[in-house]
PDB file of C-alpha atoms and ligand atoms in Angstrom:
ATOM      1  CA  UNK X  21      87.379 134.473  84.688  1.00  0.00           C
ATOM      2  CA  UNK X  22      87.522 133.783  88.118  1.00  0.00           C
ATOM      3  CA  UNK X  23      85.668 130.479  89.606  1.00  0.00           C
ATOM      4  CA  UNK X  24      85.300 128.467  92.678  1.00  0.00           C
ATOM      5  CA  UNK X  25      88.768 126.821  92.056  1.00  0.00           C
ATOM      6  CA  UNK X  26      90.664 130.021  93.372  1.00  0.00           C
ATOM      7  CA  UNK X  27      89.959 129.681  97.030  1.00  0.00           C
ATOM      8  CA  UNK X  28      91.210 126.401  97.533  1.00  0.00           C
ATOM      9  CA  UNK X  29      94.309 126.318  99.599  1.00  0.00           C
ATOM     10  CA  UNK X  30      95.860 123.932  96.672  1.00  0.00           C
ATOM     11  CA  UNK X  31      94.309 122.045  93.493  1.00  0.00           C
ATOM     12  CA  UNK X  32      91.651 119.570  94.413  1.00  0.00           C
ATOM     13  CA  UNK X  33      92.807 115.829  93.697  1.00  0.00           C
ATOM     14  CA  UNK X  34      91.972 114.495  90.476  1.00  0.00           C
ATOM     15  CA  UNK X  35      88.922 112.675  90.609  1.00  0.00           C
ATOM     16  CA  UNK X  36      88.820 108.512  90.993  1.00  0.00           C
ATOM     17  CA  UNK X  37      87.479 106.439  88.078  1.00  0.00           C
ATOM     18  CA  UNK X  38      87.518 103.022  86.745  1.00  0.00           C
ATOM     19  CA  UNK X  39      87.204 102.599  82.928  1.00  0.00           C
ATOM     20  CA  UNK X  40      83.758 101.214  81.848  1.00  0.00           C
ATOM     21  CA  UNK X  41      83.905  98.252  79.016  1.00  0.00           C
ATOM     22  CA  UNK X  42      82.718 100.207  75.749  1.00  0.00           C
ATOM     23  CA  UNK X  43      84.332 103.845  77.045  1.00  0.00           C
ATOM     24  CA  UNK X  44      83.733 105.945  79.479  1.00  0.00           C
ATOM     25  CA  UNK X  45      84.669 106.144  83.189  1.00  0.00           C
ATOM     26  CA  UNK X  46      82.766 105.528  86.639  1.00  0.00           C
ATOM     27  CA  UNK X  47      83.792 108.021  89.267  1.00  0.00           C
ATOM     28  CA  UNK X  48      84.399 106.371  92.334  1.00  0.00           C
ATOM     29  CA  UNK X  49      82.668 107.914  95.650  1.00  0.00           C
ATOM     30  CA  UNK X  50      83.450 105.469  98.386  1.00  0.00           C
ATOM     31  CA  UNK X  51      84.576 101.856  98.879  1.00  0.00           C
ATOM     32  CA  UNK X  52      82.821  99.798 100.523  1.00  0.00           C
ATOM     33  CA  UNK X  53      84.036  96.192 101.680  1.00  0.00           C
ATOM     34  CA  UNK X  54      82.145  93.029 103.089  1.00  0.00           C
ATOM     35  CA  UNK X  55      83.952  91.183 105.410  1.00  0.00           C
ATOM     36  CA  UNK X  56      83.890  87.103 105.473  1.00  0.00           C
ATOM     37  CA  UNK X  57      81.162  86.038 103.113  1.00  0.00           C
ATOM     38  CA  UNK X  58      81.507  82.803 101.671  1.00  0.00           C
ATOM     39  CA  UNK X  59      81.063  79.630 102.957  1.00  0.00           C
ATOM     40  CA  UNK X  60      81.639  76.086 101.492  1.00  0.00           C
ATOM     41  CA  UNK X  61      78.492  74.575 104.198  1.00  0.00           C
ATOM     42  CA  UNK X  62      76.584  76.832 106.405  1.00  0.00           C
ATOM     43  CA  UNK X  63      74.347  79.775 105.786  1.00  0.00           C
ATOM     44  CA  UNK X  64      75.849  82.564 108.590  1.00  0.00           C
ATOM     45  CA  UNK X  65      72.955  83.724 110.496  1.00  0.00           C
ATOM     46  CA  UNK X  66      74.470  87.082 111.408  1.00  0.00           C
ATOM     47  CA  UNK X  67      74.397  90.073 109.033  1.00  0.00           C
ATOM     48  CA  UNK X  68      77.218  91.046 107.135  1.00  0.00           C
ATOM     49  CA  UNK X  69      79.673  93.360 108.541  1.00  0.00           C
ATOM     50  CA  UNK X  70      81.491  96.207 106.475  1.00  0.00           C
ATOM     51  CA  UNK X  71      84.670  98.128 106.073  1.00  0.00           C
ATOM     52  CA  UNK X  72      86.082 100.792 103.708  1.00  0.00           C
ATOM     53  CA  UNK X  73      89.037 101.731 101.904  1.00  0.00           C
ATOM     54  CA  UNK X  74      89.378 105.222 100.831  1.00  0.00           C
ATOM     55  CA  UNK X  75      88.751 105.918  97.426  1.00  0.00           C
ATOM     56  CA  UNK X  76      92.192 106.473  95.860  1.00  0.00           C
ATOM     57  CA  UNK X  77      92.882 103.075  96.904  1.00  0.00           C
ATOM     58  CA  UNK X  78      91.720 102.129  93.462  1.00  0.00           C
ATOM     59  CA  UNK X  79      94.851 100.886  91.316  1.00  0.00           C
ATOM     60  CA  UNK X  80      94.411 100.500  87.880  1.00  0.00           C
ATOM     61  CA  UNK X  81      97.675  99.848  86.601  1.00  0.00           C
ATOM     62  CA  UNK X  82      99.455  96.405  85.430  1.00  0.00           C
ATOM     63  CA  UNK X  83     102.403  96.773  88.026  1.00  0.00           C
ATOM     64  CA  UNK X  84     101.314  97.111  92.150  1.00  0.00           C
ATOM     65  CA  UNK X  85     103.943  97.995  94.644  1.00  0.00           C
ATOM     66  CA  UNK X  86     105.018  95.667  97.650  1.00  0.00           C
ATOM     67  CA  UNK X  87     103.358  98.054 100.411  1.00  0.00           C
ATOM     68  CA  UNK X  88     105.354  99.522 102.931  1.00  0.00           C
ATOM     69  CA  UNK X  89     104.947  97.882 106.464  1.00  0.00           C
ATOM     70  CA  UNK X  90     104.124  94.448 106.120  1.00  0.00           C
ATOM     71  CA  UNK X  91     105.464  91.376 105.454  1.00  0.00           C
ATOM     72  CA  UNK X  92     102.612  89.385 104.544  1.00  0.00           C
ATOM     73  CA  UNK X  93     100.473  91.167 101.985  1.00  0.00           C
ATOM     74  CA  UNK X  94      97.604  88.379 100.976  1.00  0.00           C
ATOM     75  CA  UNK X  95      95.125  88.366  98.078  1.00  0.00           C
ATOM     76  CA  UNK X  96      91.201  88.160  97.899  1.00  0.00           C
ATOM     77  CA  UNK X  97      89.591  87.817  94.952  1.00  0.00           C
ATOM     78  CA  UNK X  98      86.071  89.695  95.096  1.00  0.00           C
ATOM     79  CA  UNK X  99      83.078  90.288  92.660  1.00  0.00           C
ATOM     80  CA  UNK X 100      82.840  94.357  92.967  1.00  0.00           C
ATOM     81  CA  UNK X 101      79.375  95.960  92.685  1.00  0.00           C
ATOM     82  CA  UNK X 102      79.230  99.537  91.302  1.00  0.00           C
ATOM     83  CA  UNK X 103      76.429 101.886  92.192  1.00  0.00           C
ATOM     84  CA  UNK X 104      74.986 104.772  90.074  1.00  0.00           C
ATOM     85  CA  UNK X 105      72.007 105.709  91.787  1.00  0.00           C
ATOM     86  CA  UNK X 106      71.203 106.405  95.750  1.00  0.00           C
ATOM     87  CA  UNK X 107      69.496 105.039  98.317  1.00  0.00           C
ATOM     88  CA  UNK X 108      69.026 104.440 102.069  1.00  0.00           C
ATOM     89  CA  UNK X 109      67.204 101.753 103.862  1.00  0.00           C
ATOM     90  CA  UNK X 110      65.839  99.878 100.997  1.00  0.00           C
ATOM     91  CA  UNK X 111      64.981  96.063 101.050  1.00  0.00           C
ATOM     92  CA  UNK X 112      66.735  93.580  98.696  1.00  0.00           C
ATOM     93  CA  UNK X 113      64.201  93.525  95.992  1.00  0.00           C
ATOM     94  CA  UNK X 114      64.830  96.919  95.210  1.00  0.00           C
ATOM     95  CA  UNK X 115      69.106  96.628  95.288  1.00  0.00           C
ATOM     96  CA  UNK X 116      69.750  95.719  91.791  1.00  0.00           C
ATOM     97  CA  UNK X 117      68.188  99.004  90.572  1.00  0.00           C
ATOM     98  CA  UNK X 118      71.174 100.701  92.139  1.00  0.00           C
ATOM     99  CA  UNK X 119      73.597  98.985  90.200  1.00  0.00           C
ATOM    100  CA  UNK X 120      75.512 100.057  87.036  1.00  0.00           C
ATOM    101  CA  UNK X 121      78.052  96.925  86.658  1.00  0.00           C
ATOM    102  CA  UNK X 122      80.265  94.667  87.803  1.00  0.00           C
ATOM    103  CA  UNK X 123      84.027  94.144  88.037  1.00  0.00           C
ATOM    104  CA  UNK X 124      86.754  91.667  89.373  1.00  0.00           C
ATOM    105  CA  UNK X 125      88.745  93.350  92.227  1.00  0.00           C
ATOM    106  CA  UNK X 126      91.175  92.267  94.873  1.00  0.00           C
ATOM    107  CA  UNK X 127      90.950  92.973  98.361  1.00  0.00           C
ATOM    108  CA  UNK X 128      94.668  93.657  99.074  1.00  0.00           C
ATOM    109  CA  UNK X 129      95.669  93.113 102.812  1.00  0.00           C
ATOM    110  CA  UNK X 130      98.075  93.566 105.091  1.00  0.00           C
ATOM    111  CA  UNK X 131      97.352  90.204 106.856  1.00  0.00           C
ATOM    112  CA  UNK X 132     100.135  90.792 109.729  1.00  0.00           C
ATOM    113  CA  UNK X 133      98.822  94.265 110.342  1.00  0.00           C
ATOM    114  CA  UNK X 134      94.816  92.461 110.634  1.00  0.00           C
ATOM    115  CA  UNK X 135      96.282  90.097 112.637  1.00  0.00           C
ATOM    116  CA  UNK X 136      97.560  92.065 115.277  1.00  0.00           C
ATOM    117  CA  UNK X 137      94.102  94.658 115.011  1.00  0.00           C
ATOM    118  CA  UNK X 138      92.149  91.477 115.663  1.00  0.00           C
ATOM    119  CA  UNK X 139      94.273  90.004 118.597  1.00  0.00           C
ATOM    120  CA  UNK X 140      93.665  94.325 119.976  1.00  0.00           C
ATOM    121  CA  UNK X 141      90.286  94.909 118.993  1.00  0.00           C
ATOM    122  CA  UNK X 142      91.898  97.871 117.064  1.00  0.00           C
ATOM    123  CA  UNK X 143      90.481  99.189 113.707  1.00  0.00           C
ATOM    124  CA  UNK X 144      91.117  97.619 110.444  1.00  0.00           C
ATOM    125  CA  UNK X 145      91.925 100.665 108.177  1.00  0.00           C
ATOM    126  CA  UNK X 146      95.643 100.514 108.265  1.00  0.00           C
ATOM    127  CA  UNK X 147      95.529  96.485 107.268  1.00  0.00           C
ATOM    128  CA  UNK X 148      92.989  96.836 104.608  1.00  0.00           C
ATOM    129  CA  UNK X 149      93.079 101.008 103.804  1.00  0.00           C
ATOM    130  CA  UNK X 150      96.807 101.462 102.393  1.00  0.00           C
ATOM    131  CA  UNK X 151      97.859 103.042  98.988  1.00  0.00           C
ATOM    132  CA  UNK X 152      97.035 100.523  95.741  1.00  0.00           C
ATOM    133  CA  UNK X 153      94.862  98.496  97.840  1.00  0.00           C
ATOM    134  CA  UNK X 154      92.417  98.022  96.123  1.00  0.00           C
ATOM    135  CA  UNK X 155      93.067  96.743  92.155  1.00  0.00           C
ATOM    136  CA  UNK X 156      90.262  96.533  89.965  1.00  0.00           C
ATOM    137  CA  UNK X 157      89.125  95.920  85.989  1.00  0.00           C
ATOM    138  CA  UNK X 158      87.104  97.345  83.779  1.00  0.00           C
ATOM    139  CA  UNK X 159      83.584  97.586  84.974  1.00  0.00           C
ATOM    140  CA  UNK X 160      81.193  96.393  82.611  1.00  0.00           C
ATOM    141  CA  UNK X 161      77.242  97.358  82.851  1.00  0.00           C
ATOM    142  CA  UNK X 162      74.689  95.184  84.640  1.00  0.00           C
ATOM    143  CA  UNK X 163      72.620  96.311  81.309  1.00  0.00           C
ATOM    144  CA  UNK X 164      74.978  94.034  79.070  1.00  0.00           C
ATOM    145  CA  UNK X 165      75.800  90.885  81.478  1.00  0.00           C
ATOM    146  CA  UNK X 166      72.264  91.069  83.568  1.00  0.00           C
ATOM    147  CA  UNK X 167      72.748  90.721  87.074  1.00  0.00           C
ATOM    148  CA  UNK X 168      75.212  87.541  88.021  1.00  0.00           C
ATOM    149  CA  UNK X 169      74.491  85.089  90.926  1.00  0.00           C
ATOM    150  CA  UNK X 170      76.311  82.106  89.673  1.00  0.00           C
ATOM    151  CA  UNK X 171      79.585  81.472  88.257  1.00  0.00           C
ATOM    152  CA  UNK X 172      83.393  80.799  88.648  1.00  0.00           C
ATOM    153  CA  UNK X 173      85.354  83.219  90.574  1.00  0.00           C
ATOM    154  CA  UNK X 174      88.944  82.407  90.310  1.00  0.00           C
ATOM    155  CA  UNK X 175      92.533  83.847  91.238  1.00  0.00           C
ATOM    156  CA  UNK X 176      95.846  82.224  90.232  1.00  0.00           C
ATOM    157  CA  UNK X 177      99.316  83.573  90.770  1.00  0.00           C
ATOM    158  CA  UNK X 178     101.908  82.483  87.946  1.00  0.00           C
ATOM    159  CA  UNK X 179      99.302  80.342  87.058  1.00  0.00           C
ATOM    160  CA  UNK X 180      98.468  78.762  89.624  1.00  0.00           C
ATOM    161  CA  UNK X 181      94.914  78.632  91.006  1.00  0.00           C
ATOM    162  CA  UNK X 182      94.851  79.825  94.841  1.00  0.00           C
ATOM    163  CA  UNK X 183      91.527  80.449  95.186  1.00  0.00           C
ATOM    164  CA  UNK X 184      88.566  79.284  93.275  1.00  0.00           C
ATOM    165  CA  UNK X 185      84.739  79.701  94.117  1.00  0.00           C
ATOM    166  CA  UNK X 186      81.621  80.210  93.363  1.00  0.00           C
ATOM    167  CA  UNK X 187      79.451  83.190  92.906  1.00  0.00           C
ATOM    168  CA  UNK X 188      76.327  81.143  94.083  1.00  0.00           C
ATOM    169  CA  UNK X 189      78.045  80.127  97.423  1.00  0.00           C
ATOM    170  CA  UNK X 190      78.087  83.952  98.340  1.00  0.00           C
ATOM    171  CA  UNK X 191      76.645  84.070 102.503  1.00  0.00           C
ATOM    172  CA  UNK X 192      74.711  87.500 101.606  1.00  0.00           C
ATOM    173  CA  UNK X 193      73.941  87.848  98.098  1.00  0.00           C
ATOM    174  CA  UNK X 194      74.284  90.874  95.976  1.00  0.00           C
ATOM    175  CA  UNK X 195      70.750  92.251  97.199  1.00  0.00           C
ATOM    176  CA  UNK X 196      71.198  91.690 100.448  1.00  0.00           C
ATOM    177  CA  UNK X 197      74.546  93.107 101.035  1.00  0.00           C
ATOM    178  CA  UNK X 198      73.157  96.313  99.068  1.00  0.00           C
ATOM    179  CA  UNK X 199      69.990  96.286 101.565  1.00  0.00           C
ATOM    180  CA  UNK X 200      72.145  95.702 104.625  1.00  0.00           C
ATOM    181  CA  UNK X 201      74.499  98.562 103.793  1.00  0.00           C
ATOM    182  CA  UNK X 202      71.971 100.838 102.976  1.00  0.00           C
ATOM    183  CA  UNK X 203      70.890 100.540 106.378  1.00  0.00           C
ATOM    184  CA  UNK X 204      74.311 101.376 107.733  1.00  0.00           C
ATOM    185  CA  UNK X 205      74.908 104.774 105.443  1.00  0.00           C
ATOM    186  CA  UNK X 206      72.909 106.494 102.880  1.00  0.00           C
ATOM    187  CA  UNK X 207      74.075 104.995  99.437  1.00  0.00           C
ATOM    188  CA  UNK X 208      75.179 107.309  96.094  1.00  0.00           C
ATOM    189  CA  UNK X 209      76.116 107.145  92.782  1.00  0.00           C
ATOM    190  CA  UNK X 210      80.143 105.702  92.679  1.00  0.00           C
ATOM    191  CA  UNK X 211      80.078 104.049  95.420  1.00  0.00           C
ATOM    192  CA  UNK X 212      82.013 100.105  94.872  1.00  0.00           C
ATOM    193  CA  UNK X 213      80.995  97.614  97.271  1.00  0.00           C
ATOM    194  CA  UNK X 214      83.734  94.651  97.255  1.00  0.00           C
ATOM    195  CA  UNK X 215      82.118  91.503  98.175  1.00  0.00           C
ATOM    196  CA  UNK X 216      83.986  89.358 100.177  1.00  0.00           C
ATOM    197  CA  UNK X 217      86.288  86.612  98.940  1.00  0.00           C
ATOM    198  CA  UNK X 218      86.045  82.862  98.854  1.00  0.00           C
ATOM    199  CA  UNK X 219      89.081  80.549 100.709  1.00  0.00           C
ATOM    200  CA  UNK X 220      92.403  80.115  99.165  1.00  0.00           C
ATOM    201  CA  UNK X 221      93.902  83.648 100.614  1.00  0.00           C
ATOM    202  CA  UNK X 222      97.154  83.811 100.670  1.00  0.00           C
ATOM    203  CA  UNK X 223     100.187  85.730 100.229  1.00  0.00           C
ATOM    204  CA  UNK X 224     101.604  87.568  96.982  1.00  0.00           C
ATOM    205  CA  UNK X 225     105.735  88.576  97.260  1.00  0.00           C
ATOM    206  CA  UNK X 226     107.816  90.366  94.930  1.00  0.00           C
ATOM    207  CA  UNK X 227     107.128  89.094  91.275  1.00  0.00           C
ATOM    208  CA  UNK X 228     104.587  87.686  91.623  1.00  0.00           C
ATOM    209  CA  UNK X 229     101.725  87.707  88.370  1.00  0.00           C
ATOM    210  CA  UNK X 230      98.285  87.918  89.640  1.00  0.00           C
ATOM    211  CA  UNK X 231      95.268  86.618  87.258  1.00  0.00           C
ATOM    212  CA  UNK X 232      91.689  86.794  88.311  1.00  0.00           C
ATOM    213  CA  UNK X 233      88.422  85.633  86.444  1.00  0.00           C
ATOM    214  CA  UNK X 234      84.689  85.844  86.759  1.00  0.00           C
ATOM    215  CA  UNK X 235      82.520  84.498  84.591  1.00  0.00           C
ATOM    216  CA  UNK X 236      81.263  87.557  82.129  1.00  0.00           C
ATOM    217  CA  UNK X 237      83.135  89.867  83.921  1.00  0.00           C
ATOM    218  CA  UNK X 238      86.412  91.746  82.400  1.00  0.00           C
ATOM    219  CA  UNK X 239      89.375  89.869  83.463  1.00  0.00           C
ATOM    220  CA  UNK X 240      92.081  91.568  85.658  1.00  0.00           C
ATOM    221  CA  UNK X 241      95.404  90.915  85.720  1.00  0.00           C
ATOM    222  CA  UNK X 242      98.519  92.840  87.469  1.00  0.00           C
ATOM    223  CA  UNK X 243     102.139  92.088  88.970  1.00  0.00           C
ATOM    224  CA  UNK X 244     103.492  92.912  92.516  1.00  0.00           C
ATOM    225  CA  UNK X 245     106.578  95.117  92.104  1.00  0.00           C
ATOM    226  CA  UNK X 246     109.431  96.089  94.492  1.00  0.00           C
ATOM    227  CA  UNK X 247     108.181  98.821  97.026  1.00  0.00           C
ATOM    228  CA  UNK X 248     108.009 101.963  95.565  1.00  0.00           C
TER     229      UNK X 248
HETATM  230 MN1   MN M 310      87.963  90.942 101.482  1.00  0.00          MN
END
């Protein structure tokens, strides 16, 4: 029997999804990334500012290539929001209705390549948007952990910790950052938003074993390989 399939030009990609603690998987939409957004003193009065990645940036596995075209790839540890629902211009107290879970991602960059965009004013997408940039856990629902504003949020490499925060020192919490972005595009089900990252970024080389923790959250672990 014929269907829609048959008229594309080639077969669609295979969808994006992150496996869900208990079974199950979350099909990503978009991803969504808040730039800085954590600070040890001050309360920034300016509202958070975003970036994407696209969605089959997602890497799940235990072993992540050395990209291609830098030579300082860094790691940020971020508390990643997943979204089941939509929305547009909402105000915070309405944001945590949105979400389905939580996981632990990293925010992998190309730190030479942001570098040089800064010192341009040129776009970020080819320092933060490149293949297996963006590793994540298992996503486990807001219905079993409840909606986190405290707790440890840690990343060591061969055991040692690099960077190690706090989810209460977040500039824009959860809400807001849903509340701001909804006011930026119109929000639906599978989109992640990655949170920003506290200090200790740094960079990861060939080798290298990754660990990162948040309280409650699934733990996610991987190791940088040789380009691929
Ligand atoms: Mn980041």
């Amino acid at each position: 029997m014929a269907d829609m399939s048959d008229n594309f030009v080639f077969a669609p990609p295979a969808p994006v999804s992150v496996p869900i603690t208990g079974g199950g998987h979350f099909p990503v939409r978009r991803i969504f990334c808040v730039g800085r957004n954590y600070a040890a003193h001050t309360r920034e009065s300016e509202p958070p500012f975003f970036f994407t990645k696209p969605n089959d940036a997602i890497a799940l596995g235990a072993k992540i290539p050395y990209p291609v075209a830098t030579a300082s790839l860094h790691h940020e540890v971020e508390l990643v929001i997943a979204l089941d629902k939509a929305a547009s211009a909402i105000n915070p107290d309405a944001a945590n209705a949105l979400i389905y879970g939580y996981a632990v991602g990293v925010d992998l960059t190309r730190r030479d390549l942001q570098d040089e965009a800064k010192s341009m004013r040129r776009p970020w997408d080819m320092a933060k948007g490149f293949d297996h940039s963006a590793p994540i856990g298992p996503i486990i629902q807001a219905t079993q952990i409840g909606h986190p504003t405290k707790g440890a949020i840690t990343l060591a490499i061969n055991n040692q910790v690099k960077q190690s925060g706090d989810l209460a020192d977040l500039i824009w919490p959860v809400p807001d950052i849903i509340a701001a972005l909804s006011r930026l595009v119109t929000l639906a089900p599978g989109d992640l938003i990655y949170t920003g990252t506290p200090d200790g970024v740094g960079p990861l080389v060939v080798g290298d074993h990754v660990t990162c923790h948040i309280d409650g959250i699934p733990p996610l672990a991987f190791t940088i390989t040789p380009t691929a």
